[in-house]
């Protein structure tokens, strides 16, 4: 059976294993669509996406449209005569794009849909204290992340696992699921399951949790909350964009911490330190003990290294 001719759309490193596994298994990637290069860093030099860098290394044809509805881009896309389009961590597509290939457009999403639809599914699963999440492949349709599900795979979330660590596992597992999905489509054995028939929330109440974009307000720690809530927030935002608080008027990012649930005699947000080995912030029902952090203007470091140059 002839393999489908594929157009791949993606931007960050999460998408790279998926593109790589397709190439390794003999699929013809006739084009890669990714974000335009953007200025980044102190020198504001143009930065290429992780997918572009990988695609260049594989000598693949690359498109970087500013507008996906641009007539010139649409015409070029149509002229490629792709059988199938794959989307992994890209942006919302107009119908004229996702409805173009005869086999449709498949999206890989980092959650067990319909749970955690949105831009930051990995972060929110950890922030909300979930013990499992997963990856889903589904057919694109009008509303974002709502198309019929093709395949899913569950993934356990470790008790101390950060969003970054989970993300790195999920991108590999997601690539394997995508490969299996395409094989099912080729054999015409793929079963489509409407999302409105699935209510796989871990709380058992049929509640659908969303995963909106992470904002600065979400990242700022509210110390009056519980130890568990703040601990999960730190894990769920590490390493990027990172939960933060203010220390002597400067932003202090927290990447790793430990929770200590006990009676607190000081006001939430106040600190305790021996100036050598520990620095703790009080919460409503315990302490968050910092392990890896970064003070504004400094590099990321362990709490012990930080305390060498800081006194409470």
Coordinates of C-alpha atoms in Angstrom, one line a residue, residues 127 214-238 241-247 251-258 268-271 280-284 286-290 292-294:
X127 CA -1.2 22.7 38.5
X214 CA -0.6 30.9 31.2
X215 CA -0.6 34.5 32.3
X216 CA 1.7 36.4 34.7
X217 CA -1.1 36.6 37.3
X218 CA -1.3 32.8 37.3
X219 CA 2.4 32.5 37.8
X220 CA 2.4 34.8 40.8
X221 CA 2.2 32.8 44.0
X222 CA -0.6 33.6 46.5
X223 CA 0.9 32.5 49.8
X224 CA -2.4 32.4 51.5
X225 CA -3.3 29.3 49.6
X226 CA -2.5 25.7 50.8
X227 CA 0.9 24.0 50.6
X228 CA -0.5 21.5 48.1
X229 CA -1.9 24.2 45.8
X230 CA 1.3 26.2 45.8
X231 CA 3.5 23.1 45.4
X232 CA 1.5 22.0 42.4
X233 CA 1.7 25.5 40.9
X234 CA 5.5 25.4 41.2
X235 CA 5.7 22.0 39.5
X236 CA 3.2 22.9 36.9
X237 CA 5.1 26.0 35.8
X238 CA 8.6 24.6 35.9
X241 CA 7.4 30.3 32.6
X242 CA 8.0 29.5 36.4
X243 CA 6.1 30.4 39.5
X244 CA 7.4 33.5 41.1
X245 CA 7.1 35.7 44.2
X246 CA 8.7 39.0 45.3
X247 CA 11.8 39.0 47.5
X251 CA 11.2 38.8 41.2
X252 CA 12.2 35.4 42.6
X253 CA 11.4 32.4 40.3
X254 CA 11.0 29.0 41.9
X255 CA 11.8 25.9 39.8
X256 CA 11.9 23.2 42.4
X257 CA 10.6 23.0 46.0
X258 CA 9.5 20.7 48.7
X268 CA 1.6 33.5 54.8
X269 CA 4.4 34.9 52.6
X270 CA 6.9 35.4 55.5
X271 CA 10.2 33.5 55.3
X280 CA 11.1 28.5 53.4
X281 CA 8.0 30.5 52.7
X282 CA 4.9 30.2 54.9
X283 CA 1.6 29.1 53.4
X284 CA -1.8 28.7 55.0
X286 CA 2.7 24.7 56.1
X287 CA 5.8 25.8 54.3
X288 CA 7.3 25.7 50.8
X289 CA 11.0 24.9 51.0
X290 CA 12.9 26.2 48.0
X292 CA 16.1 25.6 42.9
X293 CA 15.5 29.3 42.2
X294 CA 16.5 32.4 40.3

